[in-house]
Each structure stands twice: as structure tokens, then as C-alpha cells.
Amino acid sequence: VNADSLLLDDRAGIVAITEFGNGGNIELQIENDILLKNQSQISTTANQIGQGGNIAIDTTLLTALNNSDITANAGDSFGGQIAIAAQGVFGTEIRDSLTPQSDITATSKLGAEFDGVVEIDLSNADPIGETIELPTGFINAKQEIVSSCQIGRDNTFVVTGKGGIAPSPQEYLRGQNILQDWRLSMDNGQLIIDNEQLSTNNEPSAILEAERWIVNQKGIVELVASSGTSDRLWLNAMKCSA
């Protein structure tokens, strides 16, 4: 068969099947594509005594779908030969026996040592035609980053509570005293922190940077910075300004 394209659909077939004797030979020269659909077949099977025939396919694309088979099987003799030359083969593959999928087989009921030969040659594929040209320009990373927001006045950084994380998103947080009032106390206009008094006023204080962290006797992590009055100033009580 010589043609531009070949379509086999709805149990259609090109067959050279025999009950007794060797299977016939099929040669397909299809310039563009071959499509097999819905249990169609290309077959040179010899069902009983006799060798499977030979199948030679030369095309651009070969596609087999919906349990469509290419077979050169044999019953009580040797399987035939299947030679496929194409740029691409889709929807089917070589198997040791027929399945509900699309198959390419050249088997024998006598066993694997009597199986025929299946060869698929994809050396005519054109890798250059499938190559995607990469862009030559580079991305400027600075243009991909959004500028940060300006720091406002009277910001605070507070670490309070004992909290915790549930073992998984599907479980409730378990434990004692999940919510606890850790707000800082006021006494006569004075802010009391760690048994020391820091006077408060309306003027914003300077931002102090944490120099280290410690674990107190209660096992709580504290961010601390040096100051003129105490070496243990809790940063969660500091009032930040721009």
C-alpha cells in the first residue's frame, strides 16, 4: 500500500491471516501518518500450522488507539517479523502477548524461543525541528522584587504566651493554659518590667537592637539588649519608632 495517509477505524483492518500455512506479507509506504482506532488491526498471523508473516511499515507518524493491534503471531510455528520506520510511534508498544490495550506482537504459542522479531526504527526523527529557541535576554532580578513598606511609628515587637503547634492541621491544639494574660502592668504611670520601672512619656524612645538571647530560670527565651540601667532589658516591652 502506497498512500499519503492511512486511517483504519471501527474494527477495520489490513490482514493476511491464514488458518493453515504461513501468513502473508504486508508492506505499507505511507508518507504522512497511519492511524488505527477502535480495535482495528494490521495482521499477518498464522493461526495454526505455519509461520507468521512479515509486516514492513515506513511512515512519518504511527498511532494506534483503543485496542488496535499490529500482529505477526503464529500458532504452532515461528512468529513473523515486524519492521517499523517512523519519526514517532504513539499509543502502542511491543508486548509479549495481546492485551486490552494497543499492542505490537510477533509471538508464538510454542513459547518465547519461537517468537518473531519486532524492530522499531526512530532514527528518521528530526530533533532540530522540535528544538525551542531560548530567549537571549536576562531577567533583571531587581525589577522582580517589590519595595518594602515604610516603617511606621509606635510599632512594637511582643513575644507572649506559651502557645504551641498542633501535631497536624486536622487536630486541635492540646495543652494547659492555651490563653493567658501576659499584658504588661501599669502602676501610677510607670511601666513595670522584670521588677524594674521604666518611665513612660509621650516622646518616642530610640529603637534598641537585640544583642543576644537568653533562657531565664523559667525556661523562657528572652531577647535582650544592653542599657544604662539594666543589662536585661526585655525587647518585647520596647516601644519602637520610625
GROMACS .gro file of N, CA and C in nm, residues 87-240:
model
  462
   87GLN      N    1   0.910   0.856   1.243
   87GLN     CA    2   0.962   0.962   1.328
   87GLN      C    3   0.900   0.956   1.467
   88GLY      N    4   0.783   0.894   1.480
   88GLY     CA    5   0.719   0.882   1.610
   88GLY      C    6   0.618   0.770   1.610
   89VAL      N    7   0.609   0.695   1.722
   89VAL     CA    8   0.511   0.588   1.741
   89VAL      C    9   0.438   0.618   1.872
   90PHE      N   10   0.304   0.626   1.866
   90PHE     CA   11   0.227   0.669   1.982
   90PHE      C   12   0.110   0.573   2.009
   91GLY      N   13   0.077   0.557   2.137
   91GLY     CA   14  -0.040   0.481   2.179
   91GLY      C   15  -0.024   0.331   2.179
   92THR      N   16   0.089   0.278   2.140
   92THR     CA   17   0.110   0.134   2.134
   92THR      C   18   0.254   0.104   2.171
   93GLU      N   19   0.280  -0.023   2.203
   93GLU     CA   20   0.416  -0.064   2.233
   93GLU      C   21   0.430  -0.215   2.212
   94ILE      N   22   0.556  -0.259   2.210
   94ILE     CA   23   0.584  -0.401   2.191
   94ILE      C   24   0.550  -0.477   2.319
   95ARG      N   25   0.474  -0.588   2.305
   95ARG     CA   26   0.439  -0.669   2.421
   95ARG      C   27   0.456  -0.817   2.390
   96ASP      N   28   0.460  -0.899   2.500
   96ASP     CA   29   0.479  -1.044   2.485
   96ASP      C   30   0.350  -1.116   2.452
   97SER      N   31   0.236  -1.050   2.468
   97SER     CA   32   0.108  -1.112   2.436
   97SER      C   33   0.005  -1.002   2.414
   98LEU      N   34  -0.109  -1.037   2.358
   98LEU     CA   35  -0.214  -0.940   2.333
   98LEU      C   36  -0.282  -0.900   2.463
   99THR      N   37  -0.317  -0.775   2.475
   99THR     CA   38  -0.380  -0.719   2.594
   99THR      C   39  -0.499  -0.634   2.550
  100PRO      N   40  -0.579  -0.583   2.645
  100PRO     CA   41  -0.687  -0.491   2.608
  100PRO      C   42  -0.637  -0.356   2.557
  101GLN      N   43  -0.509  -0.334   2.562
  101GLN     CA   44  -0.452  -0.211   2.509
  101GLN      C   45  -0.408  -0.233   2.363
  102SER      N   46  -0.346  -0.132   2.306
  102SER     CA   47  -0.294  -0.145   2.168
  102SER      C   48  -0.156  -0.209   2.176
  103ASP      N   49  -0.136  -0.316   2.097
  103ASP     CA   50  -0.015  -0.396   2.108
  103ASP      C   51   0.055  -0.413   1.974
  104ILE      N   52   0.185  -0.438   1.983
  104ILE     CA   53   0.265  -0.483   1.869
  104ILE      C   54   0.326  -0.617   1.910
  105THR      N   55   0.287  -0.727   1.845
  105THR     CA   56   0.332  -0.859   1.886
  105THR      C   57   0.373  -0.943   1.766
  106ALA      N   58   0.472  -1.032   1.792
  106ALA     CA   59   0.513  -1.133   1.694
  106ALA      C   60   0.547  -1.259   1.773
  107THR      N   61   0.447  -1.314   1.839
  107THR     CA   62   0.467  -1.423   1.933
  107THR      C   63   0.427  -1.557   1.873
  108SER      N   64   0.462  -1.662   1.947
  108SER     CA   65   0.425  -1.799   1.908
  108SER      C   66   0.368  -1.870   2.030
  109LYS      N   67   0.268  -1.954   2.007
  109LYS     CA   68   0.210  -2.032   2.116
  109LYS      C   69   0.307  -2.138   2.167
  110LEU      N   70   0.414  -2.166   2.093
  110LEU     CA   71   0.512  -2.267   2.134
  110LEU      C   72   0.608  -2.214   2.241
  111GLY      N   73   0.609  -2.084   2.266
  111GLY     CA   74   0.698  -2.030   2.368
  111GLY      C   75   0.784  -1.917   2.315
  112ALA      N   76   0.853  -1.853   2.409
  112ALA     CA   77   0.932  -1.733   2.375
  112ALA      C   78   1.043  -1.763   2.274
  113GLU      N   79   1.098  -1.885   2.277
  113GLU     CA   80   1.207  -1.917   2.183
  113GLU      C   81   1.158  -1.925   2.040
  114PHE      N   82   1.027  -1.930   2.018
  114PHE     CA   83   0.973  -1.934   1.882
  114PHE      C   84   0.914  -1.797   1.841
  115ASP      N   85   0.928  -1.697   1.928
  115ASP     CA   86   0.876  -1.565   1.894
  115ASP      C   87   0.949  -1.504   1.775
  116GLY      N   88   0.878  -1.420   1.703
  116GLY     CA   89   0.941  -1.350   1.592
  116GLY      C   90   1.019  -1.228   1.639
  117VAL      N   91   1.045  -1.136   1.546
  117VAL     CA   92   1.129  -1.019   1.574
  117VAL      C   93   1.049  -0.892   1.545
  118VAL      N   94   1.056  -0.797   1.639
  118VAL     CA   95   0.993  -0.667   1.619
  118VAL      C   96   1.101  -0.559   1.629
  119GLU      N   97   1.112  -0.477   1.527
  119GLU     CA   98   1.210  -0.369   1.526
  119GLU      C   99   1.140  -0.237   1.496
  120ILE      N  100   1.169  -0.136   1.578
  120ILE     CA  101   1.115  -0.001   1.556
  120ILE      C  102   1.232   0.094   1.539
  121ASP      N  103   1.239   0.157   1.425
  121ASP     CA  104   1.350   0.249   1.391
  121ASP      C  105   1.297   0.392   1.394
  122LEU      N  106   1.346   0.469   1.491
  122LEU     CA  107   1.307   0.610   1.501
  122LEU      C  108   1.420   0.704   1.463
  123SER      N  109   1.517   0.652   1.389
  123SER     CA  110   1.634   0.733   1.353
  123SER      C  111   1.601   0.846   1.256
  124ASN      N  112   1.484   0.840   1.190
  124ASN     CA  113   1.446   0.947   1.098
  124ASN      C  114   1.384   1.067   1.168
  125ALA      N  115   1.371   1.059   1.302
  125ALA     CA  116   1.315   1.173   1.376
  125ALA      C  117   1.403   1.295   1.359
  126ASP      N  118   1.339   1.413   1.352
  126ASP     CA  119   1.411   1.538   1.331
  126ASP      C  120   1.415   1.615   1.462
  127PRO      N  121   1.522   1.599   1.544
  127PRO     CA  122   1.526   1.670   1.672
  127PRO      C  123   1.539   1.820   1.657
  128ILE      N  124   1.599   1.867   1.546
  128ILE     CA  125   1.617   2.011   1.526
  128ILE      C  126   1.483   2.080   1.510
  129GLY      N  127   1.390   2.013   1.440
  129GLY     CA  128   1.259   2.074   1.418
  129GLY      C  129   1.179   2.090   1.545
  130GLU      N  130   1.213   2.012   1.651
  130GLU     CA  131   1.140   2.021   1.777
  130GLU      C  132   1.212   2.109   1.879
  131THR      N  133   1.326   2.165   1.841
  131THR     CA  134   1.402   2.245   1.936
  131THR      C  135   1.337   2.380   1.956
  132ILE      N  136   1.328   2.423   2.081
  132ILE     CA  137   1.273   2.554   2.116
  132ILE      C  138   1.387   2.651   2.140
  133GLU      N  139   1.385   2.763   2.073
  133GLU     CA  140   1.490   2.861   2.089
  133GLU      C  141   1.472   2.935   2.221
  134LEU      N  142   1.577   2.938   2.302
  134LEU     CA  143   1.571   3.003   2.431
  134LEU      C  144   1.587   3.154   2.416
  135PRO      N  145   1.525   3.233   2.505
  135PRO     CA  146   1.540   3.379   2.497
  135PRO      C  147   1.683   3.421   2.526
  136THR      N  148   1.725   3.529   2.462
  136THR     CA  149   1.862   3.579   2.481
  136THR      C  150   1.871   3.682   2.592
  137GLY      N  151   1.761   3.747   2.628
  137GLY     CA  152   1.763   3.849   2.732
  137GLY      C  153   1.758   3.787   2.871
  138PHE      N  154   1.823   3.851   2.966
  138PHE     CA  155   1.824   3.804   3.103
  138PHE      C  156   1.730   3.888   3.188
  139ILE      N  157   1.672   3.827   3.288
  139ILE     CA  158   1.579   3.897   3.377
  139ILE      C  159   1.658   3.977   3.479
  140ASN      N  160   1.619   4.102   3.496
  140ASN     CA  161   1.678   4.185   3.599
  140ASN      C  162   1.608   4.156   3.731
  141ALA      N  163   1.680   4.091   3.822
  141ALA     CA  164   1.618   4.049   3.947
  141ALA      C  165   1.567   4.167   4.029
  142LYS      N  166   1.632   4.282   4.019
  142LYS     CA  167   1.591   4.398   4.097
  142LYS      C  168   1.450   4.444   4.057
  143GLN      N  169   1.416   4.422   3.930
  143GLN     CA  170   1.285   4.464   3.883
  143GLN      C  171   1.175   4.367   3.925
  144GLU      N  172   1.214   4.247   3.976
  144GLU     CA  173   1.116   4.148   4.016
  144GLU      C  174   1.085   4.153   4.165
  145ILE      N  175   1.152   4.242   4.240
  145ILE     CA  176   1.135   4.250   4.385
  145ILE      C  177   1.055   4.374   4.419
  146VAL      N  178   0.951   4.358   4.498
  146VAL     CA  179   0.868   4.471   4.540
  146VAL      C  180   0.935   4.542   4.656
  147SER      N  181   0.939   4.675   4.651
  147SER     CA  182   0.998   4.752   4.758
  147SER      C  183   0.920   4.731   4.886
  148SER      N  184   0.991   4.726   4.999
  148SER     CA  185   0.926   4.704   5.127
  148SER      C  186   0.850   4.827   5.173
  149CYS      N  187   0.754   4.808   5.262
  149CYS     CA  188   0.676   4.919   5.315
  149CYS      C  189   0.761   5.001   5.411
  150GLN      N  190   0.728   5.129   5.424
  150GLN     CA  191   0.797   5.216   5.517
  150GLN      C  192   0.761   5.178   5.659
  151ILE      N  193   0.859   5.190   5.750
  151ILE     CA  194   0.835   5.159   5.890
  151ILE      C  195   0.758   5.273   5.954
  152GLY      N  196   0.644   5.245   6.017
  152GLY     CA  197   0.564   5.347   6.083
  152GLY      C  198   0.608   5.368   6.226
  153ARG      N  199   0.553   5.469   6.288
  153ARG     CA  200   0.584   5.499   6.427
  153ARG      C  201   0.503   5.408   6.519
  154ASP      N  202   0.555   5.400   6.645
  154ASP     CA  203   0.484   5.328   6.750
  154ASP      C  204   0.460   5.181   6.717
  155ASN      N  205   0.554   5.119   6.646
  155ASN     CA  206   0.546   4.975   6.624
  155ASN      C  207   0.600   4.901   6.745
  156THR      N  208   0.551   4.782   6.770
  156THR     CA  209   0.600   4.703   6.882
  156THR      C  210   0.628   4.560   6.839
  157PHE      N  211   0.722   4.498   6.908
  157PHE     CA  212   0.754   4.357   6.886
  157PHE      C  213   0.734   4.286   7.019
  158VAL      N  214   0.632   4.200   7.028
  158VAL     CA  215   0.595   4.138   7.154
  158VAL      C  216   0.594   3.987   7.138
  159VAL      N  217   0.662   3.916   7.229
  159VAL     CA  218   0.658   3.771   7.235
  159VAL      C  219   0.592   3.733   7.365
  160THR      N  220   0.470   3.678   7.361
  160THR     CA  221   0.397   3.644   7.483
  160THR      C  222   0.338   3.505   7.471
  161GLY      N  223   0.298   3.451   7.586
  161GLY     CA  224   0.226   3.323   7.588
  161GLY      C  225   0.318   3.205   7.573
  162LYS      N  226   0.263   3.088   7.603
  162LYS     CA  227   0.340   2.963   7.593
  162LYS      C  228   0.301   2.882   7.471
  163GLY      N  229   0.179   2.903   7.423
  163GLY     CA  230   0.133   2.851   7.294
  163GLY      C  231   0.180   2.712   7.256
  164GLY      N  232   0.185   2.688   7.126
  164GLY     CA  233   0.227   2.559   7.074
  164GLY      C  234   0.167   2.534   6.939
  165ILE      N  235   0.205   2.423   6.875
  165ILE     CA  236   0.156   2.387   6.742
  165ILE      C  237   0.094   2.248   6.751
  166ALA      N  238  -0.024   2.235   6.691
  166ALA     CA  239  -0.090   2.104   6.690
  166ALA      C  240  -0.009   2.004   6.610
  167PRO      N  241  -0.016   1.874   6.644
  167PRO     CA  242   0.059   1.771   6.570
  167PRO      C  243   0.031   1.772   6.421
  168SER      N  244  -0.092   1.805   6.379
  168SER     CA  245  -0.128   1.810   6.238
  168SER      C  246  -0.239   1.911   6.220
  169PRO      N  247  -0.261   1.961   6.096
  169PRO     CA  248  -0.367   2.060   6.073
  169PRO      C  249  -0.506   2.007   6.106
  170GLN      N  250  -0.525   1.873   6.113
  170GLN     CA  251  -0.656   1.817   6.140
  170GLN      C  252  -0.685   1.802   6.289
  171GLU      N  253  -0.586   1.830   6.376
  171GLU     CA  254  -0.604   1.811   6.519
  171GLU      C  255  -0.612   1.944   6.591
  172TYR      N  256  -0.683   1.945   6.704
  172TYR     CA  257  -0.692   2.065   6.786
  172TYR      C  258  -0.564   2.082   6.867
  173LEU      N  259  -0.534   2.207   6.900
  173LEU     CA  260  -0.420   2.236   6.985
  173LEU      C  261  -0.451   2.188   7.126
  174ARG      N  262  -0.366   2.104   7.182
  174ARG     CA  263  -0.389   2.046   7.314
  174ARG      C  264  -0.286   2.103   7.412
  175GLY      N  265  -0.326   2.110   7.538
  175GLY     CA  266  -0.235   2.160   7.640
  175GLY      C  267  -0.309   2.245   7.741
  176GLN      N  268  -0.238   2.288   7.845
  176GLN     CA  269  -0.297   2.367   7.951
  176GLN      C  270  -0.265   2.514   7.930
  177ASN      N  271  -0.360   2.599   7.975
  177ASN     CA  272  -0.339   2.743   7.971
  177ASN      C  273  -0.301   2.791   7.832
  178ILE      N  274  -0.383   2.752   7.732
  178ILE     CA  275  -0.354   2.796   7.596
  178ILE      C  276  -0.360   2.947   7.586
  179LEU      N  277  -0.460   3.009   7.654
  179LEU     CA  278  -0.472   3.154   7.656
  179LEU      C  279  -0.436   3.202   7.795
  180GLN      N  280  -0.347   3.300   7.803
  180GLN     CA  281  -0.303   3.352   7.930
  180GLN      C  282  -0.276   3.501   7.916
  181ASP      N  283  -0.314   3.581   8.018
  181ASP     CA  284  -0.298   3.726   8.014
  181ASP      C  285  -0.155   3.761   8.052
  182TRP      N  286  -0.077   3.796   7.952
  182TRP     CA  287   0.062   3.833   7.974
  182TRP      C  288   0.084   3.982   7.947
  183ARG      N  289  -0.023   4.059   7.951
  183ARG     CA  290  -0.006   4.201   7.924
  183ARG      C  291   0.080   4.267   8.032
  184LEU      N  292   0.154   4.369   7.993
  184LEU     CA  293   0.242   4.441   8.086
  184LEU      C  294   0.156   4.529   8.178
  185SER      N  295   0.189   4.535   8.305
  185SER     CA  296   0.110   4.610   8.402
  185SER      C  297   0.159   4.754   8.412
  186MET      N  298   0.066   4.843   8.451
  186MET     CA  299   0.095   4.985   8.470
  186MET      C  300   0.072   5.021   8.617
  187ASP      N  301   0.156   5.102   8.674
  187ASP     CA  302   0.142   5.145   8.813
  187ASP      C  303   0.180   5.292   8.824
  188ASN      N  304   0.077   5.380   8.842
  188ASN     CA  305   0.099   5.524   8.856
  188ASN      C  306   0.178   5.582   8.739
  189GLY      N  307   0.138   5.542   8.621
  189GLY     CA  308   0.204   5.597   8.504
  189GLY      C  309   0.338   5.538   8.473
  190GLN      N  310   0.383   5.437   8.550
  190GLN     CA  311   0.511   5.373   8.529
  190GLN      C  312   0.490   5.233   8.471
  191LEU      N  313   0.568   5.194   8.373
  191LEU     CA  314   0.561   5.063   8.311
  191LEU      C  315   0.656   4.970   8.383
  192ILE      N  316   0.603   4.864   8.446
  192ILE     CA  317   0.686   4.776   8.528
  192ILE      C  318   0.729   4.656   8.443
  193ILE      N  319   0.858   4.634   8.435
  193ILE     CA  320   0.914   4.524   8.356
  193ILE      C  321   1.021   4.455   8.439
  194ASP      N  322   1.001   4.327   8.469
  194ASP     CA  323   1.102   4.246   8.534
  194ASP      C  324   1.153   4.313   8.663
  195ASN      N  325   1.059   4.357   8.747
  195ASN     CA  326   1.090   4.418   8.875
  195ASN      C  327   1.168   4.548   8.862
  196GLU      N  328   1.171   4.605   8.744
  196GLU     CA  329   1.234   4.734   8.724
  196GLU      C  330   1.132   4.827   8.664
  197GLN      N  331   1.143   4.959   8.688
  197GLN     CA  332   1.047   5.055   8.640
  197GLN      C  333   1.113   5.140   8.532
  198LEU      N  334   1.044   5.147   8.416
  198LEU     CA  335   1.089   5.233   8.307
  198LEU      C  336   0.983   5.339   8.291
  199SER      N  337   1.021   5.465   8.307
  199SER     CA  338   0.925   5.574   8.296
  199SER      C  339   0.876   5.584   8.153
  200THR      N  340   0.745   5.610   8.136
  200THR     CA  341   0.686   5.627   8.005
  200THR      C  342   0.648   5.771   7.985
  201ASN      N  343   0.661   5.814   7.863
  201ASN     CA  344   0.622   5.950   7.828
  201ASN      C  345   0.575   5.951   7.685
  202ASN      N  346   0.535   6.064   7.637
  202ASN     CA  347   0.479   6.074   7.503
  202ASN      C  348   0.586   6.078   7.395
  203GLU      N  349   0.713   6.101   7.435
  203GLU     CA  350   0.820   6.108   7.337
  203GLU      C  351   0.862   5.967   7.298
  204PRO      N  352   0.874   5.940   7.169
  204PRO     CA  353   0.920   5.806   7.127
  204PRO      C  354   1.063   5.781   7.168
  205SER      N  355   1.091   5.663   7.218
  205SER     CA  356   1.227   5.627   7.258
  205SER      C  357   1.302   5.569   7.139
  206ALA      N  358   1.432   5.568   7.154
  206ALA     CA  359   1.515   5.516   7.045
  206ALA      C  360   1.499   5.365   7.033
  207ILE      N  361   1.510   5.317   6.912
  207ILE     CA  362   1.499   5.172   6.889
  207ILE      C  363   1.629   5.106   6.930
  208LEU      N  364   1.620   5.004   7.015
  208LEU     CA  365   1.737   4.928   7.057
  208LEU      C  366   1.741   4.796   6.984
  209GLU      N  367   1.856   4.757   6.942
  209GLU     CA  368   1.872   4.633   6.868
  209GLU      C  369   1.912   4.520   6.964
  210ALA      N  370   1.850   4.406   6.950
  210ALA     CA  371   1.884   4.291   7.034
  210ALA      C  372   2.027   4.248   7.009
  211GLU      N  373   2.098   4.225   7.117
  211GLU     CA  374   2.238   4.183   7.106
  211GLU      C  375   2.255   4.033   7.130
  212ARG      N  376   2.163   3.974   7.201
  212ARG     CA  377   2.172   3.830   7.227
  212ARG      C  378   2.039   3.781   7.282
  213TRP      N  379   2.026   3.649   7.299
  213TRP     CA  380   1.909   3.593   7.364
  213TRP      C  381   1.952   3.500   7.474
  214ILE      N  382   1.867   3.493   7.577
  214ILE     CA  383   1.898   3.409   7.692
  214ILE      C  384   1.775   3.326   7.728
  215VAL      N  385   1.793   3.224   7.806
  215VAL     CA  386   1.685   3.143   7.861
  215VAL      C  387   1.684   3.165   8.011
  216ASN      N  388   1.573   3.223   8.062
  216ASN     CA  389   1.569   3.252   8.204
  216ASN      C  390   1.542   3.126   8.286
  217GLN      N  391   1.525   3.144   8.418
  217GLN     CA  392   1.507   3.029   8.507
  217GLN      C  393   1.377   2.955   8.480
  218LYS      N  394   1.279   3.022   8.418
  218LYS     CA  395   1.153   2.958   8.387
  218LYS      C  396   1.155   2.888   8.252
  219GLY      N  397   1.270   2.892   8.187
  219GLY     CA  398   1.281   2.827   8.056
  219GLY      C  399   1.225   2.910   7.942
  220ILE      N  400   1.205   3.039   7.962
  220ILE     CA  401   1.150   3.128   7.860
  220ILE      C  402   1.265   3.198   7.789
  221VAL      N  403   1.259   3.201   7.655
  221VAL     CA  404   1.362   3.269   7.577
  221VAL      C  405   1.337   3.419   7.579
  222GLU      N  406   1.440   3.499   7.611
  222GLU     CA  407   1.429   3.644   7.616
  222GLU      C  408   1.528   3.706   7.518
  223LEU      N  409   1.481   3.804   7.439
  223LEU     CA  410   1.569   3.886   7.357
  223LEU      C  411   1.613   4.004   7.442
  224VAL      N  412   1.742   4.026   7.458
  224VAL     CA  413   1.790   4.130   7.549
  224VAL      C  414   1.888   4.221   7.476
  225ALA      N  415   1.899   4.343   7.530
  225ALA     CA  416   1.994   4.442   7.480
  225ALA      C  417   2.051   4.518   7.598
  226SER      N  418   2.169   4.570   7.585
  226SER     CA  419   2.231   4.644   7.693
  226SER      C  420   2.168   4.782   7.706
  227SER      N  421   2.156   4.830   7.828
  227SER     CA  422   2.107   4.966   7.853
  227SER      C  423   2.181   5.024   7.971
  228GLY      N  424   2.160   5.151   7.995
  228GLY     CA  425   2.231   5.216   8.104
  228GLY      C  426   2.183   5.173   8.240
  229THR      N  427   2.059   5.126   8.254
  229THR     CA  428   2.003   5.092   8.383
  229THR      C  429   2.003   4.944   8.412
  230SER      N  430   1.999   4.865   8.308
  230SER     CA  431   1.994   4.720   8.331
  230SER      C  432   2.051   4.647   8.212
  231ASP      N  433   2.113   4.536   8.241
  231ASP     CA  434   2.168   4.454   8.132
  231ASP      C  435   2.067   4.354   8.081
  232ARG      N  436   1.945   4.353   8.139
  232ARG     CA  437   1.840   4.261   8.096
  232ARG      C  438   1.715   4.341   8.062
  233LEU      N  439   1.717   4.406   7.952
  233LEU     CA  440   1.602   4.483   7.906
  233LEU      C  441   1.523   4.398   7.807
  234TRP      N  442   1.397   4.364   7.839
  234TRP     CA  443   1.314   4.281   7.753
  234TRP      C  444   1.273   4.361   7.631
  235LEU      N  445   1.307   4.310   7.513
  235LEU     CA  446   1.271   4.384   7.391
  235LEU      C  447   1.123   4.377   7.363
  236ASN      N  448   1.050   4.283   7.420
  236ASN     CA  449   0.907   4.281   7.394
  236ASN      C  450   0.833   4.393   7.466
  237ALA      N  451   0.906   4.469   7.549
  237ALA     CA  452   0.844   4.584   7.614
  237ALA      C  453   0.891   4.715   7.554
  238MET      N  454   0.981   4.710   7.459
  238MET     CA  455   1.033   4.834   7.399
  238MET      C  456   0.933   4.890   7.303
  239LYS      N  457   0.928   5.022   7.300
  239LYS     CA  458   0.839   5.093   7.208
  239LYS      C  459   0.921   5.139   7.089
  240CYS      N  460   0.886   5.093   6.969
  240CYS     CA  461   0.966   5.123   6.850
  240CYS      C  462   0.912   5.248   6.782
   0.00000   0.00000   0.00000
